[in-house]
CSV table of C-alpha atoms and ligand atoms in Angstrom, one decimal:
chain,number,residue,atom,x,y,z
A,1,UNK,CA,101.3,86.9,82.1
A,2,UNK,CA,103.9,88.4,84.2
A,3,UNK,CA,106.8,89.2,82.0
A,4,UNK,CA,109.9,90.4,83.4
A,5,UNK,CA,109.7,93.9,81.8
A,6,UNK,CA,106.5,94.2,83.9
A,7,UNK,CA,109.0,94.0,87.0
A,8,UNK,CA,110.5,97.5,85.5
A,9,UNK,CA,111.0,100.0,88.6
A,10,UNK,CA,109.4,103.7,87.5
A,11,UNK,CA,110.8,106.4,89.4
A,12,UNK,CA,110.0,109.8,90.9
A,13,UNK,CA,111.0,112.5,87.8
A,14,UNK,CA,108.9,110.3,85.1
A,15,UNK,CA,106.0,110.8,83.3
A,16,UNK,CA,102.8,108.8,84.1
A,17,UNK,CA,99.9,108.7,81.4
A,18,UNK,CA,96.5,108.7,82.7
A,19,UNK,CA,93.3,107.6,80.1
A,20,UNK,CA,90.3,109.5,81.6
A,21,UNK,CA,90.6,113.3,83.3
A,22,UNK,CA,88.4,112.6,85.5
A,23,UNK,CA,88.2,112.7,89.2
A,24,UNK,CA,90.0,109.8,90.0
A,25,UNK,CA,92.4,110.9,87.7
A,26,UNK,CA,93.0,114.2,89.1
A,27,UNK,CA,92.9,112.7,93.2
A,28,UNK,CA,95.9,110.4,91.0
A,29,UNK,CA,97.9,112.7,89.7
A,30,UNK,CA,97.8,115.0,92.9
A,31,UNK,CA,99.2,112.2,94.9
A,32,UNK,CA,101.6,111.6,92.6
A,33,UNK,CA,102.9,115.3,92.2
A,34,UNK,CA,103.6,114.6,95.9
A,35,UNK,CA,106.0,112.0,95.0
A,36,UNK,CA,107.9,113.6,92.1
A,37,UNK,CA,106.1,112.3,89.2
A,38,UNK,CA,105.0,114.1,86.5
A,39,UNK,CA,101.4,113.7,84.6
A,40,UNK,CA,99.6,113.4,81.2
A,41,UNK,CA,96.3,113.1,80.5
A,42,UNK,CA,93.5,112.2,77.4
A,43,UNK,CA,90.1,113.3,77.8
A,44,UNK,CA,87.8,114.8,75.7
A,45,UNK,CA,86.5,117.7,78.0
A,46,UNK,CA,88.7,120.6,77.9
A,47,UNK,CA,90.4,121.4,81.3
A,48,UNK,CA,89.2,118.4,82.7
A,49,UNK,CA,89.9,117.3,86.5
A,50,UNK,CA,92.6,115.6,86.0
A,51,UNK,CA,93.9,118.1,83.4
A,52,UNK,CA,93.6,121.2,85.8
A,53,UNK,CA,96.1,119.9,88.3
A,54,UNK,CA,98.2,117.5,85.7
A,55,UNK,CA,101.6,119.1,83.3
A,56,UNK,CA,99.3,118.1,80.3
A,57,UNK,CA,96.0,117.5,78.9
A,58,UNK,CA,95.4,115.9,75.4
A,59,UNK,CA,91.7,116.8,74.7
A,60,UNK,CA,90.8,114.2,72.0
A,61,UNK,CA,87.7,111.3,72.6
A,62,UNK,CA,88.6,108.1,74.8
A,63,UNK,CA,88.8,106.1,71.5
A,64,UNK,CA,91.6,108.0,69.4
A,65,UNK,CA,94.2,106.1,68.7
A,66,UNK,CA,96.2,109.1,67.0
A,67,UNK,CA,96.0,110.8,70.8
A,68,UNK,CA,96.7,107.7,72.4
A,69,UNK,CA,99.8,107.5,70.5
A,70,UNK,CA,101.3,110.7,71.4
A,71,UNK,CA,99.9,110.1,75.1
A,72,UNK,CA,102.2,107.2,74.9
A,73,UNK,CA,104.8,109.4,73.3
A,74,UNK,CA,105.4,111.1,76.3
A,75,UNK,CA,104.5,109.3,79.0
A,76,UNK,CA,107.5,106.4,81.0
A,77,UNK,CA,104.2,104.7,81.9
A,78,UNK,CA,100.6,104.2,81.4
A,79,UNK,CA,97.6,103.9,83.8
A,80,UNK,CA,93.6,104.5,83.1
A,81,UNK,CA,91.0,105.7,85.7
A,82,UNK,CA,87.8,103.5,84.2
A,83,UNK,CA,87.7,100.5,82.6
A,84,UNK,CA,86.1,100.9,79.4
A,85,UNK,CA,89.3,101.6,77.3
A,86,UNK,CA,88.7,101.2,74.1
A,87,UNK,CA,90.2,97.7,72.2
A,88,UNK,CA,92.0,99.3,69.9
A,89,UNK,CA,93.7,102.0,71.8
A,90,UNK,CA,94.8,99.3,75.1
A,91,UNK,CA,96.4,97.1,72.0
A,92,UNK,CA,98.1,100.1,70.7
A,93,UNK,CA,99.6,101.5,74.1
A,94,UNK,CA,100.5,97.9,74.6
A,95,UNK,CA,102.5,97.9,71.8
A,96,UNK,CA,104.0,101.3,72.1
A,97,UNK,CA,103.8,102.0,75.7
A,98,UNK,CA,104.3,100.3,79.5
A,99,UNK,CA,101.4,99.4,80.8
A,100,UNK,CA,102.2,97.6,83.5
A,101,UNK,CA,98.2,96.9,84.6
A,102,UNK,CA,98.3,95.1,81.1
A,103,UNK,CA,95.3,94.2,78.7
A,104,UNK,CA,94.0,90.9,80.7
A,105,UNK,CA,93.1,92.9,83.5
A,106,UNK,CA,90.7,95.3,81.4
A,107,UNK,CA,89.0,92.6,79.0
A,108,UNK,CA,88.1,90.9,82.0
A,109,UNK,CA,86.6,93.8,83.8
A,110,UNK,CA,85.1,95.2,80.9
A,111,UNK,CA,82.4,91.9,81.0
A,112,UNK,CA,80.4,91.1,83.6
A,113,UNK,CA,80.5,87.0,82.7
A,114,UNK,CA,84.7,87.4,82.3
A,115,UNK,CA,84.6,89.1,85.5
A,116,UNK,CA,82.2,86.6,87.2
A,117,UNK,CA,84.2,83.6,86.0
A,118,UNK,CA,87.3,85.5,87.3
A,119,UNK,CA,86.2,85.4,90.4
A,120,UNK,CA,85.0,82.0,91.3
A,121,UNK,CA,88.5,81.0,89.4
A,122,UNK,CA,89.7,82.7,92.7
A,123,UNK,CA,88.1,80.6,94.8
A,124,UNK,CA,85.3,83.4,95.7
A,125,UNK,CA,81.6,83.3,95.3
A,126,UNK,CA,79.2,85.6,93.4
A,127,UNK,CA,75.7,85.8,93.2
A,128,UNK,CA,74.3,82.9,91.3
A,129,UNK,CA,74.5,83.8,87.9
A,130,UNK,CA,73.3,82.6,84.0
A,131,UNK,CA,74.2,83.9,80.5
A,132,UNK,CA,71.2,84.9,78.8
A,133,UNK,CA,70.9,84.4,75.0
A,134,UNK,CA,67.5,84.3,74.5
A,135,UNK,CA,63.7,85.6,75.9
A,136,UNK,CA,62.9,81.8,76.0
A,137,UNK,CA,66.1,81.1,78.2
A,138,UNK,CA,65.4,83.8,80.2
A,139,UNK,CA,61.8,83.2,80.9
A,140,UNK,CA,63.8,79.5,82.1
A,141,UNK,CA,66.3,81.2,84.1
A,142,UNK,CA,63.7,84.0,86.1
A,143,UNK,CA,61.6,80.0,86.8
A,144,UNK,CA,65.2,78.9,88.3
A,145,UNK,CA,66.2,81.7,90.4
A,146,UNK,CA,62.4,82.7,91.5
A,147,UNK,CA,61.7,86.7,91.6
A,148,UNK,CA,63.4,89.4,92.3
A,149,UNK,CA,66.0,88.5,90.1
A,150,UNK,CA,68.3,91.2,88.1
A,151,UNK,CA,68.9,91.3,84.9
A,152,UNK,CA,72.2,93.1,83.7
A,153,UNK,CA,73.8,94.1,80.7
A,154,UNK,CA,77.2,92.9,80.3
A,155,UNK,CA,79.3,95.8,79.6
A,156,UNK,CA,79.0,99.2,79.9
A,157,UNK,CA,76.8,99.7,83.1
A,158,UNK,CA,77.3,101.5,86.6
A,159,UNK,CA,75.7,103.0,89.3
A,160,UNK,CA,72.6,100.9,88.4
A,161,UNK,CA,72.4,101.9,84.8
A,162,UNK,CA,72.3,98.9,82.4
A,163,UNK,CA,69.8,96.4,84.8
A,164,UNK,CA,66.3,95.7,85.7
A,165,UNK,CA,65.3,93.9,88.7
A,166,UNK,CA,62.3,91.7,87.3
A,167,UNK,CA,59.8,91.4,90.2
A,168,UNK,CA,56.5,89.7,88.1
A,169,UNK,CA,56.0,87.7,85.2
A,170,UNK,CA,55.1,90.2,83.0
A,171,UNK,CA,57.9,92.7,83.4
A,172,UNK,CA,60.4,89.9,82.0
A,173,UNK,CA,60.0,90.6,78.0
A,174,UNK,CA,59.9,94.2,78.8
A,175,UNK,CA,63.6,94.2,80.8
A,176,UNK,CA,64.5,91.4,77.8
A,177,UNK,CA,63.5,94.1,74.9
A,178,UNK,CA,64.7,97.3,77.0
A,179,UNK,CA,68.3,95.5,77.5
A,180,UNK,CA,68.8,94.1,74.6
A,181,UNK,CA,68.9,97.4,73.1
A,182,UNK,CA,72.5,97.9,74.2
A,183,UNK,CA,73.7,95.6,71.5
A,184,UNK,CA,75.6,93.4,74.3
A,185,UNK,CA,75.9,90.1,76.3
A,186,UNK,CA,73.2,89.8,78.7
A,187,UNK,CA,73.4,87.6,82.6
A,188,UNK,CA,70.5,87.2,85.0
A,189,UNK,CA,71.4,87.6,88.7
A,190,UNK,CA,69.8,86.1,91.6
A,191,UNK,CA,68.6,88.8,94.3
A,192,UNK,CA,71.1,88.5,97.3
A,193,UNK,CA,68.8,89.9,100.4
A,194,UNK,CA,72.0,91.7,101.5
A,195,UNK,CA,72.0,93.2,104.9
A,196,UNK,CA,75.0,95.4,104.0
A,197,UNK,CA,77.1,96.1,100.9
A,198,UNK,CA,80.8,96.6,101.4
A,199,UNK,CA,83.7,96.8,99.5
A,200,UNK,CA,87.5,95.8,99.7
A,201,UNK,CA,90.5,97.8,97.9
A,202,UNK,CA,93.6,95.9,97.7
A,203,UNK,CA,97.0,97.0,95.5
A,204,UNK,CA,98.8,94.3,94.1
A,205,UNK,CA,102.6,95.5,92.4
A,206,UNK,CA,105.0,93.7,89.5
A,207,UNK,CA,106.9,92.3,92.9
A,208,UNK,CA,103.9,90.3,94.1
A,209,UNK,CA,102.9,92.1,97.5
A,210,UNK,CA,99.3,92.9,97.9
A,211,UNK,CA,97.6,94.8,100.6
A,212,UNK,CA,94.3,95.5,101.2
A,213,UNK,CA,92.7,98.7,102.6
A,214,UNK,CA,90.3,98.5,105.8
A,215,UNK,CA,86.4,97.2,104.5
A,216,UNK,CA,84.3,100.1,103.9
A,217,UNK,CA,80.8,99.7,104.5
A,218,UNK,CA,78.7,101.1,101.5
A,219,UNK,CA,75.5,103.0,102.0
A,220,UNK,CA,73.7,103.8,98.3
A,221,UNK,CA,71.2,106.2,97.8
A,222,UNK,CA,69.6,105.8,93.8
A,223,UNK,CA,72.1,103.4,92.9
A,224,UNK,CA,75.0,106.1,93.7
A,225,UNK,CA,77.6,105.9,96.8
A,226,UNK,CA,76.2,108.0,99.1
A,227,UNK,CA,78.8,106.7,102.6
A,228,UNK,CA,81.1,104.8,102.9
A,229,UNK,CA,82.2,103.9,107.0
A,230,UNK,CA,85.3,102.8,108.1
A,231,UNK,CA,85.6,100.7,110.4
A,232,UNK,CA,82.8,98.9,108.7
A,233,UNK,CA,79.8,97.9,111.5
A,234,UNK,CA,80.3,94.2,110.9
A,235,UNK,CA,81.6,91.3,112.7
A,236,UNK,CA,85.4,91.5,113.1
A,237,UNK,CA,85.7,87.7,111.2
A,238,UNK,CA,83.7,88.8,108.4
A,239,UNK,CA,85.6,91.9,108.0
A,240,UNK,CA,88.9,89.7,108.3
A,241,UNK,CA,86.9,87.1,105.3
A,242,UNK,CA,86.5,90.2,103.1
A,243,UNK,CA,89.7,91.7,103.0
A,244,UNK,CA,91.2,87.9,102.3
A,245,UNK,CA,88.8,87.5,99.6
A,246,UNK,CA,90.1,91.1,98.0
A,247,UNK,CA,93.9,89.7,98.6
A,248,UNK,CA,92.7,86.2,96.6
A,249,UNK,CA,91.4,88.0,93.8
A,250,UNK,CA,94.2,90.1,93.2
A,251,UNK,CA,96.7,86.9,93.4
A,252,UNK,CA,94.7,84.9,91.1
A,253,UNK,CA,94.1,87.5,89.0
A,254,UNK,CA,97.5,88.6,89.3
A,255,UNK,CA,96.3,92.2,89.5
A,256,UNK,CA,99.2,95.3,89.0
A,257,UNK,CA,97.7,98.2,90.6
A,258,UNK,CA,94.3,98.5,92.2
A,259,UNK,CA,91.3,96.5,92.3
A,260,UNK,CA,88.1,97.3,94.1
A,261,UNK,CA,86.2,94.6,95.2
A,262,UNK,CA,82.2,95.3,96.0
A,263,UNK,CA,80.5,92.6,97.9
A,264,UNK,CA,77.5,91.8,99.9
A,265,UNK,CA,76.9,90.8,102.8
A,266,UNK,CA,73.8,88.4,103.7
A,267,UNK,CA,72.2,88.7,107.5
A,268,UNK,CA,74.1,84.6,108.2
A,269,UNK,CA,77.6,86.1,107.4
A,270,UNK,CA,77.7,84.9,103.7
A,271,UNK,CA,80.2,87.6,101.0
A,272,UNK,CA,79.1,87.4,97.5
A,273,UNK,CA,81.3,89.3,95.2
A,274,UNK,CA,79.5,91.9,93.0
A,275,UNK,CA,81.9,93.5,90.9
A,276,UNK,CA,85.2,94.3,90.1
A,277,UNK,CA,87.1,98.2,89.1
A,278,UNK,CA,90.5,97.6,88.3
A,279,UNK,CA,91.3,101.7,89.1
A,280,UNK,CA,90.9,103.6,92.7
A,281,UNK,CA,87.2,103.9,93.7
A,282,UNK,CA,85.0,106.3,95.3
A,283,UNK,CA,84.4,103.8,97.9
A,284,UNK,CA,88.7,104.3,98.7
A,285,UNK,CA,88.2,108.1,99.0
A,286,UNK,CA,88.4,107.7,102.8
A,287,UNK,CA,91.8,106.9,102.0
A,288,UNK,CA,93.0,110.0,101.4
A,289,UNK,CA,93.0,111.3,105.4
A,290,UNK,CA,92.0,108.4,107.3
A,291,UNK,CA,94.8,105.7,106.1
A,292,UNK,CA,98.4,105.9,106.3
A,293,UNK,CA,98.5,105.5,102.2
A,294,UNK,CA,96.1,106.7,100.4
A,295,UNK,CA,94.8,104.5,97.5
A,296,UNK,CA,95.8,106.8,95.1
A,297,UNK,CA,99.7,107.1,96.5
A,298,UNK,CA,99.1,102.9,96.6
A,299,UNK,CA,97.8,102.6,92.9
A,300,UNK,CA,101.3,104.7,92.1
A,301,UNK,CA,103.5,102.8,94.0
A,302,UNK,CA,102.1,99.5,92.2
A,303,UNK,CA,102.5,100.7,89.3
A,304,UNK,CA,105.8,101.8,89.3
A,305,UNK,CA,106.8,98.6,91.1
A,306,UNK,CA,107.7,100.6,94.4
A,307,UNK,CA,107.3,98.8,97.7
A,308,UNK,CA,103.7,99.3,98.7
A,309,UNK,CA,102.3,101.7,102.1
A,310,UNK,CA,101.0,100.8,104.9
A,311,UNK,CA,97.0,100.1,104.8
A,312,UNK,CA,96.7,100.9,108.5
A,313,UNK,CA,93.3,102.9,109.3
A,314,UNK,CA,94.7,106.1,111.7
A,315,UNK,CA,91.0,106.9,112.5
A,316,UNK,CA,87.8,106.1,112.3
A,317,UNK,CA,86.2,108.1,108.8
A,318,UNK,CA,82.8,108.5,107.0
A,319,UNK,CA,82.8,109.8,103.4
A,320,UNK,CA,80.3,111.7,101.8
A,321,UNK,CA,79.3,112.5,98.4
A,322,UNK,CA,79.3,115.6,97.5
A,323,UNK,CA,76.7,115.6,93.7
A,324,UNK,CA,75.7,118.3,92.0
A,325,UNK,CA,72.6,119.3,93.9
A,326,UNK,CA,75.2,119.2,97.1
A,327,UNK,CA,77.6,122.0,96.4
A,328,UNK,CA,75.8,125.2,97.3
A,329,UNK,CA,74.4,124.0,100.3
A,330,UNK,CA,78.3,122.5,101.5
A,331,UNK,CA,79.6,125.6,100.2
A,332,UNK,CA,76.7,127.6,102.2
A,333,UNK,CA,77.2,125.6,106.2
A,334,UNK,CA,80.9,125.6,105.7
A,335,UNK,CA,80.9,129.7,105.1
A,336,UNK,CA,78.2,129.8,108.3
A,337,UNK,CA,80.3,127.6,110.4
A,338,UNK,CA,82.1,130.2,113.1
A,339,UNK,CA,84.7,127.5,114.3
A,340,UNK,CA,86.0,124.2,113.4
A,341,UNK,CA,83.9,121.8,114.8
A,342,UNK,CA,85.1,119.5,118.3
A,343,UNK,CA,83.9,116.5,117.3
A,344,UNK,CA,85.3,116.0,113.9
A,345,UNK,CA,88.0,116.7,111.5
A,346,UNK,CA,85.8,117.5,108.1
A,347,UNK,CA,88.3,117.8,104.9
A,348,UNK,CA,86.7,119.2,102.1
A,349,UNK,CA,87.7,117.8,98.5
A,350,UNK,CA,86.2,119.5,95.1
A,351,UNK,CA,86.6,117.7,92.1
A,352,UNK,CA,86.4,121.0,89.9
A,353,UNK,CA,84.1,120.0,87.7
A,354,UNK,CA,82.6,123.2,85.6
A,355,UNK,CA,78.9,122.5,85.7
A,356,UNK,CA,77.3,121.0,88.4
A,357,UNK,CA,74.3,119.1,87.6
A,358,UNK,CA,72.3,117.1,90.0
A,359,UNK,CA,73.3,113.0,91.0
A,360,UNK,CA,76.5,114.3,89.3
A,361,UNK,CA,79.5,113.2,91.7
A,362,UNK,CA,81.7,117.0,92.1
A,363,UNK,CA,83.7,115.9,95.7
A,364,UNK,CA,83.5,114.4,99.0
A,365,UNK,CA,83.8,114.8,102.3
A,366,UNK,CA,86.1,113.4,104.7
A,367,UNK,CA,85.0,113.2,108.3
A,368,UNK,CA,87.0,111.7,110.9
A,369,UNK,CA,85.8,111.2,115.0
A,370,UNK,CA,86.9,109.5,117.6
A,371,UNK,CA,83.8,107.1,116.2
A,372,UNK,CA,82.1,106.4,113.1
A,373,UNK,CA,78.8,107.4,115.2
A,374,UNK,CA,80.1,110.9,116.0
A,375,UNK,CA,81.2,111.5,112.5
A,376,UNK,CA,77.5,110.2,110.9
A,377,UNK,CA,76.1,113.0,113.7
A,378,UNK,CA,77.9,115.6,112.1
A,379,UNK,CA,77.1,114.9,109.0
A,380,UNK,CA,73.5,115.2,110.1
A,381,UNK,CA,73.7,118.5,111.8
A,382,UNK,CA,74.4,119.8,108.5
A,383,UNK,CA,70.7,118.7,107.0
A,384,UNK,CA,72.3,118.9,103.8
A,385,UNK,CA,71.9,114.9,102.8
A,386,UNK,CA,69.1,115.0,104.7
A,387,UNK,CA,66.2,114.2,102.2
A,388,UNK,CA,68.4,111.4,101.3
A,389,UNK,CA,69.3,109.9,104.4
A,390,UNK,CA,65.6,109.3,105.6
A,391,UNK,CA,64.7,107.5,102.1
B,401,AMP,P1,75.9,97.1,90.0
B,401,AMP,O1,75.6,98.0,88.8
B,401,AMP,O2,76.1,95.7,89.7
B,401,AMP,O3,76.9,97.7,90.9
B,401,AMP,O4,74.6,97.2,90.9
B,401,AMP,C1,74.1,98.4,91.5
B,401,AMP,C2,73.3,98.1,92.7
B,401,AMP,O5,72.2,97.2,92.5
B,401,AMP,C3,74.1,97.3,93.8
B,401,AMP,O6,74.9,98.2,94.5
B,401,AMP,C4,73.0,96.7,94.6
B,401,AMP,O7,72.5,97.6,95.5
B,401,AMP,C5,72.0,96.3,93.5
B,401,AMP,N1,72.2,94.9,93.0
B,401,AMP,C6,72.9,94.6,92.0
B,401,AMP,N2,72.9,93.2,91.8
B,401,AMP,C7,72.2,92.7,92.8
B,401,AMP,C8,71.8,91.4,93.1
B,401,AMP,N3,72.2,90.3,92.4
B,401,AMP,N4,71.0,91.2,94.2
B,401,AMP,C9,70.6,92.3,94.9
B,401,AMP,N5,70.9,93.6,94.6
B,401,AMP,C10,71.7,93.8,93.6
């Protein structure tokens, strides 16, 4: 898989292509401007994220080849912040373009059972796991695994969307008929009872050195990151386990760039690997302040093949979402706030999104303490999360 043009050094003055404007996009290409590179970016929304802060935006849809071509026109290199790139455009930017993350790494990540077979290839567990093909088969299946059980469309889901966790008998044709409707592969889950749900970002570059980030532990409100806390509250071992199960992945995998790994983790110390996102993830926001490199800077340096930052944590950090229904109010206590708070460095990011609609993600917030505790106070003195917090 690794060819030698893939070892191909991309320096500070060139142009990097990003597929998606989005927010991970724009946190991308603000990093990046930091280093010297220059930016170009596809997405359909006019003055998207990513377009606002990058030298150029082609608007056109996700899926047009045309604009992919003259993305890849002007671009030294190519990179994509989600992984649902269109067939036809990753063969074409292939062809045309360096993309150094290459087309393995997508059509992997773009299907849950590719992804779940990529993983135990690595040596790593998942929840167990069976292909569905039929209501019959999966009537079988639900008998195997017992109830709860979760059954997930193949492609195209996130934040929850695309699964049903089947808790009786006669919700099973139901989630069968409701799923099937997405025209895709379907897999039944067992239920891990996790006690937390963490995740693991390592970087991988063309030169083979990987390093992972610091775990973050995940807290989810409806399906959607809600916190992450660095230093995750788990056993030092089991943090150790996690971040060498990231590191495996990425080597067997052989990974350019980013991969995020979400896991859980079950009350005797058992990881089971959930999913993959070959990109920077919200979970890696806390990055941006809290670690030496950010993932965003990392992602870069992969990707151009330049030697990779230092993962160290410098303090301890809990990040916030910031949706839709968030704004005002963070807007509103950080106008009313008369000093800069003692107990914690808060840094504000806004994603500059135009409309903000509720559960829709529009920034973050940073907040760094001596102690994850103090910063998790602060964030409660606010009240703003509050209705969420105590669900
Ligand atoms: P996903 O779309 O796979 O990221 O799943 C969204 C959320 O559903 C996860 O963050 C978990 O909280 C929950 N979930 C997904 N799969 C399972 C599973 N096999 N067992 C228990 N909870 C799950």
């Amino acid at each position: 898989m690794m060819t030698s043009d893939k070892a191909k050094k991309i320096l500070p003055g060139s142009t990097i292509g990003v597929l998606g404007g989005g927010q991970l996009g724009r946190m991308l290409a603000l990093a990046g401007r930091h280093m010297g590179y220059r930016f170009v970016t596809l997405d359909p929304t006019p003055d998207a994220p990513c377009g606002q802060v990058a030298d150029r935006q082609i608007t056109a849809a996700y899926h047009d080849v045309t604009a992919a071509a003259i993305l890849a026109e002007q671009c030294d290199v190519i990179t994509y912040e989600f992984e649902n790139v269109d067939a036809a455009v990753t063969e074409m930017l292939m062809n045309e373009s360096y993309v150094p993350q290459g087309s393995e790494l997508l059509y992997t990540t773009q299907h849950r059972i590719r992804e779940k077979q990529a993983i135990e290839a690595a040596g790593v567990q998942v929840a167990p796991y069976e292909e569905i093909h039929s209501l019959a088969g999966l009537k079988e299946a639900v008998g195997r695994f017992g109830m709860p059980c979760v059954l997930k469309t193949a492609t195209g889901g996130y934040d929850g969307k695309g699964q049903w966790v089947i808790r009786s008998e006669e919700e099973i044709e139901d989630a069968y008929e409701t799923l099937l409707k997405a025209k895709t592969d379907l897999v039944l889950e067992k239920f891990i009872r996790f006690e937390k749900e963490i995740s693991v970002i390592a970087a991988r570059s063309p030169r083979g050195e990987v390093r992972a980030f610091p775990a973050a532990e995940n807290v989810h409100v409806d399906n959607i990151l809600h916190l992450s806390i660095v230093p995750a509250r788990v056993d030092a071992h089991i943090l150790q386990k996690a971040e060498q199960l990231a590191v495996r992945i990425a080597e067997s995998m052989e990974v350019i760039g980013l991969i995020a790994v979400e896991m859980f983790l079950t009350p005797d110390g058992e990881l089971y690997v959930n999913e993959l996102a070959p990109r920077p993830h919200n979970s890696g926001h806390y990055t941006m302040e809290a670690c030496k490199t950010s993932q965003f800077e990392q992602h870069i340096r992969a990707i151009c093949n330049l030697p990779l930052g230092s993962t160290e944590l410098m303090s301890p950090v809990v990040m916030v979402n910031v949706l839709g229904e968030h704004v005002q109010p963070v807007l509103d206590f950080l106008e009313a706030q008369e000093k800069d708070p003692e107990e914690a460095t808060v840094k504000v990011h806004l994603y500059g999104k135009h409309e903000a609609k509720p559960k829709r993600k529009m920034g973050h917030l940073n907040v760094l303490a001596d102690t994850t505790e103090k910063a998790l106070s602060w964030i409660e003195q606010t009240r703003i999360w509050e209705s969420k917090d105590s669900e």
